[in-house]
Amino acid sequence: MTVADKHEEQELNILERTLKRLTGGRATNTHTAFEIHEMIEKGLPSQDIIYFVESLTTHYNKEMTLKVIGISERTLYRRVKNPAPLTAEQSSRTWRLAKILTKAEDVFGDREEAQRWMNTPAMGLEGRKPIDLITTQVGYELVDDFLTRMDYGVYT
């Protein structure tokens, strides 16, 4: 197996685990990145996002998590009574958060440690907390790149 094949397999594994994380482990018919893209465009179900937000440990400030997603707590929980999917933008932001958490778990080998790291200033991110950076696409890419470098043992 080449390095490229291994990377592609790892990326597919991250996609599948991220999807499971967002659906509460529920089986879906979604299997490819294109199908996930379509699902995000249609909007992730608010019930799944409530489950996801509540599944995060005490290391997470719910307000910051919802800021990353781009929705207020009140609006999210109002959707319990009136279920409606998130917007495509909110769904995309939620996907980025869940995917970076999944990747951090791979790097740190532990869910708790990954979540703790997300809320800790990192020298490789100019002393910023990863959770604060992933509110934008550029910040997400900085955190994702940093995790990749950490995974390969390159911290600078």
mmCIF file with all atom_site columns, C-alpha atoms in Angstrom:
data_model
loop_
_atom_site.group_PDB
_atom_site.id
_atom_site.type_symbol
_atom_site.label_atom_id
_atom_site.label_alt_id
_atom_site.label_comp_id
_atom_site.label_asym_id
_atom_site.label_entity_id
_atom_site.label_seq_id
_atom_site.pdbx_PDB_ins_code
_atom_site.Cartn_x
_atom_site.Cartn_y
_atom_site.Cartn_z
_atom_site.occupancy
_atom_site.B_iso_or_equiv
_atom_site.pdbx_formal_charge
_atom_site.auth_seq_id
_atom_site.auth_comp_id
_atom_site.auth_asym_id
_atom_site.auth_atom_id
_atom_site.pdbx_PDB_model_num
ATOM 1   C CA . MET A 1 1   ? 0.000   0.000  0.000  1.00 0.00 ? 1   MET A CA 1
ATOM 2   C CA . THR A 1 2   ? 1.401   3.363  -1.007 1.00 0.00 ? 2   THR A CA 1
ATOM 3   C CA . VAL A 1 3   ? 1.431   6.432  1.251  1.00 0.00 ? 3   VAL A CA 1
ATOM 4   C CA . ALA A 1 4   ? -1.261  7.995  -0.951 1.00 0.00 ? 4   ALA A CA 1
ATOM 5   C CA . ASP A 1 5   ? -3.459  4.889  -0.605 1.00 0.00 ? 5   ASP A CA 1
ATOM 6   C CA . LYS A 1 6   ? -2.991  4.898  3.164  1.00 0.00 ? 6   LYS A CA 1
ATOM 7   C CA . HIS A 1 7   ? -3.875  8.607  3.350  1.00 0.00 ? 7   HIS A CA 1
ATOM 8   C CA . GLU A 1 8   ? -7.000  8.061  1.210  1.00 0.00 ? 8   GLU A CA 1
ATOM 9   C CA . GLU A 1 9   ? -8.091  5.129  3.397  1.00 0.00 ? 9   GLU A CA 1
ATOM 10  C CA . GLN A 1 10  ? -7.505  7.179  6.563  1.00 0.00 ? 10  GLN A CA 1
ATOM 11  C CA . GLU A 1 11  ? -9.513  10.096 5.136  1.00 0.00 ? 11  GLU A CA 1
ATOM 12  C CA . LEU A 1 12  ? -12.429 7.779  4.258  1.00 0.00 ? 12  LEU A CA 1
ATOM 13  C CA . ASN A 1 13  ? -12.298 6.348  7.768  1.00 0.00 ? 13  ASN A CA 1
ATOM 14  C CA . ILE A 1 14  ? -12.449 9.884  9.223  1.00 0.00 ? 14  ILE A CA 1
ATOM 15  C CA . LEU A 1 15  ? -15.445 10.711 7.010  1.00 0.00 ? 15  LEU A CA 1
ATOM 16  C CA . GLU A 1 16  ? -17.311 7.605  8.135  1.00 0.00 ? 16  GLU A CA 1
ATOM 17  C CA . ARG A 1 17  ? -16.555 8.180  11.825 1.00 0.00 ? 17  ARG A CA 1
ATOM 18  C CA . THR A 1 18  ? -17.467 11.857 11.575 1.00 0.00 ? 18  THR A CA 1
ATOM 19  C CA . LEU A 1 19  ? -20.795 10.938 10.007 1.00 0.00 ? 19  LEU A CA 1
ATOM 20  C CA . LYS A 1 20  ? -21.468 8.410  12.771 1.00 0.00 ? 20  LYS A CA 1
ATOM 21  C CA . ARG A 1 21  ? -20.616 11.052 15.366 1.00 0.00 ? 21  ARG A CA 1
ATOM 22  C CA . LEU A 1 22  ? -23.133 13.468 13.851 1.00 0.00 ? 22  LEU A CA 1
ATOM 23  C CA . THR A 1 23  ? -25.896 10.890 13.475 1.00 0.00 ? 23  THR A CA 1
ATOM 24  C CA . GLY A 1 24  ? -25.486 9.433  16.944 1.00 0.00 ? 24  GLY A CA 1
ATOM 25  C CA . GLY A 1 25  ? -24.149 6.189  15.479 1.00 0.00 ? 25  GLY A CA 1
ATOM 26  C CA . ARG A 1 26  ? -27.289 5.696  13.414 1.00 0.00 ? 26  ARG A CA 1
ATOM 27  C CA . ALA A 1 27  ? -26.736 3.875  10.137 1.00 0.00 ? 27  ALA A CA 1
ATOM 28  C CA . THR A 1 28  ? -27.096 6.000  7.020  1.00 0.00 ? 28  THR A CA 1
ATOM 29  C CA . ASN A 1 29  ? -27.088 5.345  3.308  1.00 0.00 ? 29  ASN A CA 1
ATOM 30  C CA . THR A 1 30  ? -24.359 7.957  2.920  1.00 0.00 ? 30  THR A CA 1
ATOM 31  C CA . HIS A 1 31  ? -20.995 6.493  2.020  1.00 0.00 ? 31  HIS A CA 1
ATOM 32  C CA . THR A 1 32  ? -19.057 8.866  -0.187 1.00 0.00 ? 32  THR A CA 1
ATOM 33  C CA . ALA A 1 33  ? -17.760 12.398 0.221  1.00 0.00 ? 33  ALA A CA 1
ATOM 34  C CA . PHE A 1 34  ? -20.158 13.495 -2.547 1.00 0.00 ? 34  PHE A CA 1
ATOM 35  C CA . GLU A 1 35  ? -23.136 12.053 -0.656 1.00 0.00 ? 35  GLU A CA 1
ATOM 36  C CA . ILE A 1 36  ? -21.967 13.773 2.522  1.00 0.00 ? 36  ILE A CA 1
ATOM 37  C CA . HIS A 1 37  ? -21.670 17.022 0.572  1.00 0.00 ? 37  HIS A CA 1
ATOM 38  C CA . GLU A 1 38  ? -25.282 16.644 -0.612 1.00 0.00 ? 38  GLU A CA 1
ATOM 39  C CA . MET A 1 39  ? -26.451 15.854 2.911  1.00 0.00 ? 39  MET A CA 1
ATOM 40  C CA . ILE A 1 40  ? -24.735 19.002 4.227  1.00 0.00 ? 40  ILE A CA 1
ATOM 41  C CA . GLU A 1 41  ? -26.237 21.106 1.431  1.00 0.00 ? 41  GLU A CA 1
ATOM 42  C CA . LYS A 1 42  ? -29.727 19.885 2.381  1.00 0.00 ? 42  LYS A CA 1
ATOM 43  C CA . GLY A 1 43  ? -29.030 20.623 6.032  1.00 0.00 ? 43  GLY A CA 1
ATOM 44  C CA . LEU A 1 44  ? -28.197 18.289 8.885  1.00 0.00 ? 44  LEU A CA 1
ATOM 45  C CA . PRO A 1 45  ? -31.157 17.333 11.093 1.00 0.00 ? 45  PRO A CA 1
ATOM 46  C CA . SER A 1 46  ? -31.327 19.552 14.173 1.00 0.00 ? 46  SER A CA 1
ATOM 47  C CA . GLN A 1 47  ? -32.030 16.519 16.389 1.00 0.00 ? 47  GLN A CA 1
ATOM 48  C CA . ASP A 1 48  ? -28.671 15.045 15.377 1.00 0.00 ? 48  ASP A CA 1
ATOM 49  C CA . ILE A 1 49  ? -26.890 18.301 16.135 1.00 0.00 ? 49  ILE A CA 1
ATOM 50  C CA . ILE A 1 50  ? -28.504 18.543 19.570 1.00 0.00 ? 50  ILE A CA 1
ATOM 51  C CA . TYR A 1 51  ? -27.238 15.024 20.286 1.00 0.00 ? 51  TYR A CA 1
ATOM 52  C CA . PHE A 1 52  ? -23.775 15.952 18.998 1.00 0.00 ? 52  PHE A CA 1
ATOM 53  C CA . VAL A 1 53  ? -23.539 19.134 21.090 1.00 0.00 ? 53  VAL A CA 1
ATOM 54  C CA . GLU A 1 54  ? -24.700 17.292 24.204 1.00 0.00 ? 54  GLU A CA 1
ATOM 55  C CA . SER A 1 55  ? -22.229 14.447 23.586 1.00 0.00 ? 55  SER A CA 1
ATOM 56  C CA . LEU A 1 56  ? -19.280 16.784 24.064 1.00 0.00 ? 56  LEU A CA 1
ATOM 57  C CA . THR A 1 57  ? -17.663 16.610 27.484 1.00 0.00 ? 57  THR A CA 1
ATOM 58  C CA . THR A 1 58  ? -17.411 19.261 30.139 1.00 0.00 ? 58  THR A CA 1
ATOM 59  C CA . HIS A 1 59  ? -14.237 20.527 28.421 1.00 0.00 ? 59  HIS A CA 1
ATOM 60  C CA . TYR A 1 60  ? -16.564 22.291 26.029 1.00 0.00 ? 60  TYR A CA 1
ATOM 61  C CA . ASN A 1 61  ? -18.210 25.582 26.532 1.00 0.00 ? 61  ASN A CA 1
ATOM 62  C CA . LYS A 1 62  ? -21.612 25.014 24.910 1.00 0.00 ? 62  LYS A CA 1
ATOM 63  C CA . GLU A 1 63  ? -21.804 28.691 23.954 1.00 0.00 ? 63  GLU A CA 1
ATOM 64  C CA . MET A 1 64  ? -18.501 28.466 22.047 1.00 0.00 ? 64  MET A CA 1
ATOM 65  C CA . THR A 1 65  ? -19.552 25.228 20.372 1.00 0.00 ? 65  THR A CA 1
ATOM 66  C CA . LEU A 1 66  ? -22.774 26.831 19.190 1.00 0.00 ? 66  LEU A CA 1
ATOM 67  C CA . LYS A 1 67  ? -20.805 29.878 18.010 1.00 0.00 ? 67  LYS A CA 1
ATOM 68  C CA . VAL A 1 68  ? -18.659 27.570 15.893 1.00 0.00 ? 68  VAL A CA 1
ATOM 69  C CA . ILE A 1 69  ? -21.840 26.053 14.436 1.00 0.00 ? 69  ILE A CA 1
ATOM 70  C CA . GLY A 1 70  ? -23.413 29.473 13.935 1.00 0.00 ? 70  GLY A CA 1
ATOM 71  C CA . ILE A 1 71  ? -26.652 28.995 15.875 1.00 0.00 ? 71  ILE A CA 1
ATOM 72  C CA . SER A 1 72  ? -27.942 30.168 19.230 1.00 0.00 ? 72  SER A CA 1
ATOM 73  C CA . GLU A 1 73  ? -28.752 27.658 21.943 1.00 0.00 ? 73  GLU A CA 1
ATOM 74  C CA . ARG A 1 74  ? -32.315 28.911 22.093 1.00 0.00 ? 74  ARG A CA 1
ATOM 75  C CA . THR A 1 75  ? -32.843 28.457 18.348 1.00 0.00 ? 75  THR A CA 1
ATOM 76  C CA . LEU A 1 76  ? -31.293 24.998 18.368 1.00 0.00 ? 76  LEU A CA 1
ATOM 77  C CA . TYR A 1 77  ? -33.447 23.750 21.238 1.00 0.00 ? 77  TYR A CA 1
ATOM 78  C CA . ARG A 1 78  ? -36.558 25.402 19.800 1.00 0.00 ? 78  ARG A CA 1
ATOM 79  C CA . ARG A 1 79  ? -36.159 22.927 16.970 1.00 0.00 ? 79  ARG A CA 1
ATOM 80  C CA . VAL A 1 80  ? -36.951 20.086 19.355 1.00 0.00 ? 80  VAL A CA 1
ATOM 81  C CA . LYS A 1 81  ? -40.614 21.084 19.066 1.00 0.00 ? 81  LYS A CA 1
ATOM 82  C CA . ASN A 1 82  ? -40.425 22.164 15.443 1.00 0.00 ? 82  ASN A CA 1
ATOM 83  C CA . PRO A 1 83  ? -37.756 20.004 13.793 1.00 0.00 ? 83  PRO A CA 1
ATOM 84  C CA . ALA A 1 84  ? -36.046 21.714 10.901 1.00 0.00 ? 84  ALA A CA 1
ATOM 85  C CA . PRO A 1 85  ? -32.664 21.023 9.386  1.00 0.00 ? 85  PRO A CA 1
ATOM 86  C CA . LEU A 1 86  ? -29.794 23.406 9.891  1.00 0.00 ? 86  LEU A CA 1
ATOM 87  C CA . THR A 1 87  ? -28.850 25.688 7.032  1.00 0.00 ? 87  THR A CA 1
ATOM 88  C CA . ALA A 1 88  ? -26.155 24.522 4.647  1.00 0.00 ? 88  ALA A CA 1
ATOM 89  C CA . GLU A 1 89  ? -23.704 26.958 6.299  1.00 0.00 ? 89  GLU A CA 1
ATOM 90  C CA . GLN A 1 90  ? -24.525 25.742 9.818  1.00 0.00 ? 90  GLN A CA 1
ATOM 91  C CA . SER A 1 91  ? -24.312 22.139 8.643  1.00 0.00 ? 91  SER A CA 1
ATOM 92  C CA . SER A 1 92  ? -20.933 22.777 7.033  1.00 0.00 ? 92  SER A CA 1
ATOM 93  C CA . ARG A 1 93  ? -19.595 24.403 10.193 1.00 0.00 ? 93  ARG A CA 1
ATOM 94  C CA . THR A 1 94  ? -20.919 21.515 12.300 1.00 0.00 ? 94  THR A CA 1
ATOM 95  C CA . TRP A 1 95  ? -19.269 19.031 9.945  1.00 0.00 ? 95  TRP A CA 1
ATOM 96  C CA . ARG A 1 96  ? -15.923 20.848 10.254 1.00 0.00 ? 96  ARG A CA 1
ATOM 97  C CA . LEU A 1 97  ? -16.112 20.760 14.057 1.00 0.00 ? 97  LEU A CA 1
ATOM 98  C CA . ALA A 1 98  ? -17.010 17.068 14.151 1.00 0.00 ? 98  ALA A CA 1
ATOM 99  C CA . LYS A 1 99  ? -14.338 16.180 11.583 1.00 0.00 ? 99  LYS A CA 1
ATOM 100 C CA . ILE A 1 100 ? -11.577 18.066 13.386 1.00 0.00 ? 100 ILE A CA 1
ATOM 101 C CA . LEU A 1 101 ? -12.584 16.340 16.640 1.00 0.00 ? 101 LEU A CA 1
ATOM 102 C CA . THR A 1 102 ? -12.415 12.959 14.923 1.00 0.00 ? 102 THR A CA 1
ATOM 103 C CA . LYS A 1 103 ? -8.978  13.756 13.524 1.00 0.00 ? 103 LYS A CA 1
ATOM 104 C CA . ALA A 1 104 ? -7.783  15.046 16.921 1.00 0.00 ? 104 ALA A CA 1
ATOM 105 C CA . GLU A 1 105 ? -8.904  11.765 18.496 1.00 0.00 ? 105 GLU A CA 1
ATOM 106 C CA . ASP A 1 106 ? -6.726  9.914  15.995 1.00 0.00 ? 106 ASP A CA 1
ATOM 107 C CA . VAL A 1 107 ? -3.726  12.104 16.802 1.00 0.00 ? 107 VAL A CA 1
ATOM 108 C CA . PHE A 1 108 ? -4.157  11.997 20.598 1.00 0.00 ? 108 PHE A CA 1
ATOM 109 C CA . GLY A 1 109 ? -5.548  8.465  20.771 1.00 0.00 ? 109 GLY A CA 1
ATOM 110 C CA . ASP A 1 110 ? -8.287  9.466  23.197 1.00 0.00 ? 110 ASP A CA 1
ATOM 111 C CA . ARG A 1 111 ? -11.611 11.317 22.954 1.00 0.00 ? 111 ARG A CA 1
ATOM 112 C CA . GLU A 1 112 ? -11.186 13.187 26.257 1.00 0.00 ? 112 GLU A CA 1
ATOM 113 C CA . GLU A 1 113 ? -7.638  14.258 25.425 1.00 0.00 ? 113 GLU A CA 1
ATOM 114 C CA . ALA A 1 114 ? -8.700  15.468 21.969 1.00 0.00 ? 114 ALA A CA 1
ATOM 115 C CA . GLN A 1 115 ? -11.520 17.538 23.437 1.00 0.00 ? 115 GLN A CA 1
ATOM 116 C CA . ARG A 1 116 ? -9.210  18.959 26.098 1.00 0.00 ? 116 ARG A CA 1
ATOM 117 C CA . TRP A 1 117 ? -6.658  19.896 23.396 1.00 0.00 ? 117 TRP A CA 1
ATOM 118 C CA . MET A 1 118 ? -9.332  21.762 21.428 1.00 0.00 ? 118 MET A CA 1
ATOM 119 C CA . ASN A 1 119 ? -9.728  24.137 24.400 1.00 0.00 ? 119 ASN A CA 1
ATOM 120 C CA . THR A 1 120 ? -6.036  24.612 25.170 1.00 0.00 ? 120 THR A CA 1
ATOM 121 C CA . PRO A 1 121 ? -3.831  27.304 23.605 1.00 0.00 ? 121 PRO A CA 1
ATOM 122 C CA . ALA A 1 122 ? -1.365  25.667 21.210 1.00 0.00 ? 122 ALA A CA 1
ATOM 123 C CA . MET A 1 123 ? 2.087   27.051 20.467 1.00 0.00 ? 123 MET A CA 1
ATOM 124 C CA . GLY A 1 124 ? 1.838   25.810 16.877 1.00 0.00 ? 124 GLY A CA 1
ATOM 125 C CA . LEU A 1 125 ? -1.289  27.928 16.506 1.00 0.00 ? 125 LEU A CA 1
ATOM 126 C CA . GLU A 1 126 ? 0.317   31.108 17.847 1.00 0.00 ? 126 GLU A CA 1
ATOM 127 C CA . GLY A 1 127 ? -1.030  30.407 21.324 1.00 0.00 ? 127 GLY A CA 1
ATOM 128 C CA . ARG A 1 128 ? -4.638  30.216 20.185 1.00 0.00 ? 128 ARG A CA 1
ATOM 129 C CA . LYS A 1 129 ? -7.194  27.583 21.121 1.00 0.00 ? 129 LYS A CA 1
ATOM 130 C CA . PRO A 1 130 ? -8.166  25.343 18.197 1.00 0.00 ? 130 PRO A CA 1
ATOM 131 C CA . ILE A 1 131 ? -11.875 25.749 19.053 1.00 0.00 ? 131 ILE A CA 1
ATOM 132 C CA . ASP A 1 132 ? -11.530 29.517 18.613 1.00 0.00 ? 132 ASP A CA 1
ATOM 133 C CA . LEU A 1 133 ? -9.929  29.166 15.192 1.00 0.00 ? 133 LEU A CA 1
ATOM 134 C CA . ILE A 1 134 ? -12.412 26.813 13.574 1.00 0.00 ? 134 ILE A CA 1
ATOM 135 C CA . THR A 1 135 ? -15.096 29.488 13.376 1.00 0.00 ? 135 THR A CA 1
ATOM 136 C CA . THR A 1 136 ? -13.762 30.230 9.872  1.00 0.00 ? 136 THR A CA 1
ATOM 137 C CA . GLN A 1 137 ? -12.651 28.033 6.985  1.00 0.00 ? 137 GLN A CA 1
ATOM 138 C CA . VAL A 1 138 ? -9.126  29.467 7.110  1.00 0.00 ? 138 VAL A CA 1
ATOM 139 C CA . GLY A 1 139 ? -8.913  28.794 10.854 1.00 0.00 ? 139 GLY A CA 1
ATOM 140 C CA . TYR A 1 140 ? -10.199 25.269 10.304 1.00 0.00 ? 140 TYR A CA 1
ATOM 141 C CA . GLU A 1 141 ? -7.456  24.696 7.735  1.00 0.00 ? 141 GLU A CA 1
ATOM 142 C CA . LEU A 1 142 ? -4.826  25.987 10.182 1.00 0.00 ? 142 LEU A CA 1
ATOM 143 C CA . VAL A 1 143 ? -6.019  23.541 12.862 1.00 0.00 ? 143 VAL A CA 1
ATOM 144 C CA . ASP A 1 144 ? -6.341  20.666 10.389 1.00 0.00 ? 144 ASP A CA 1
ATOM 145 C CA . ASP A 1 145 ? -2.827  21.301 9.056  1.00 0.00 ? 145 ASP A CA 1
ATOM 146 C CA . PHE A 1 146 ? -1.434  21.513 12.583 1.00 0.00 ? 146 PHE A CA 1
ATOM 147 C CA . LEU A 1 147 ? -3.042  18.169 13.501 1.00 0.00 ? 147 LEU A CA 1
ATOM 148 C CA . THR A 1 148 ? -1.554  16.603 10.368 1.00 0.00 ? 148 THR A CA 1
ATOM 149 C CA . ARG A 1 149 ? 1.887   17.928 11.297 1.00 0.00 ? 149 ARG A CA 1
ATOM 150 C CA . MET A 1 150 ? 1.484   16.632 14.855 1.00 0.00 ? 150 MET A CA 1
ATOM 151 C CA . ASP A 1 151 ? 0.464   13.239 13.496 1.00 0.00 ? 151 ASP A CA 1
ATOM 152 C CA . TYR A 1 152 ? 3.705   13.138 11.484 1.00 0.00 ? 152 TYR A CA 1
ATOM 153 C CA . GLY A 1 153 ? 5.785   14.489 14.365 1.00 0.00 ? 153 GLY A CA 1
ATOM 154 C CA . VAL A 1 154 ? 6.372   17.952 12.905 1.00 0.00 ? 154 VAL A CA 1
ATOM 155 C CA . TYR A 1 155 ? 5.363   20.588 15.472 1.00 0.00 ? 155 TYR A CA 1
ATOM 156 C CA . THR A 1 156 ? 6.750   23.802 14.002 1.00 0.00 ? 156 THR A CA 1
#
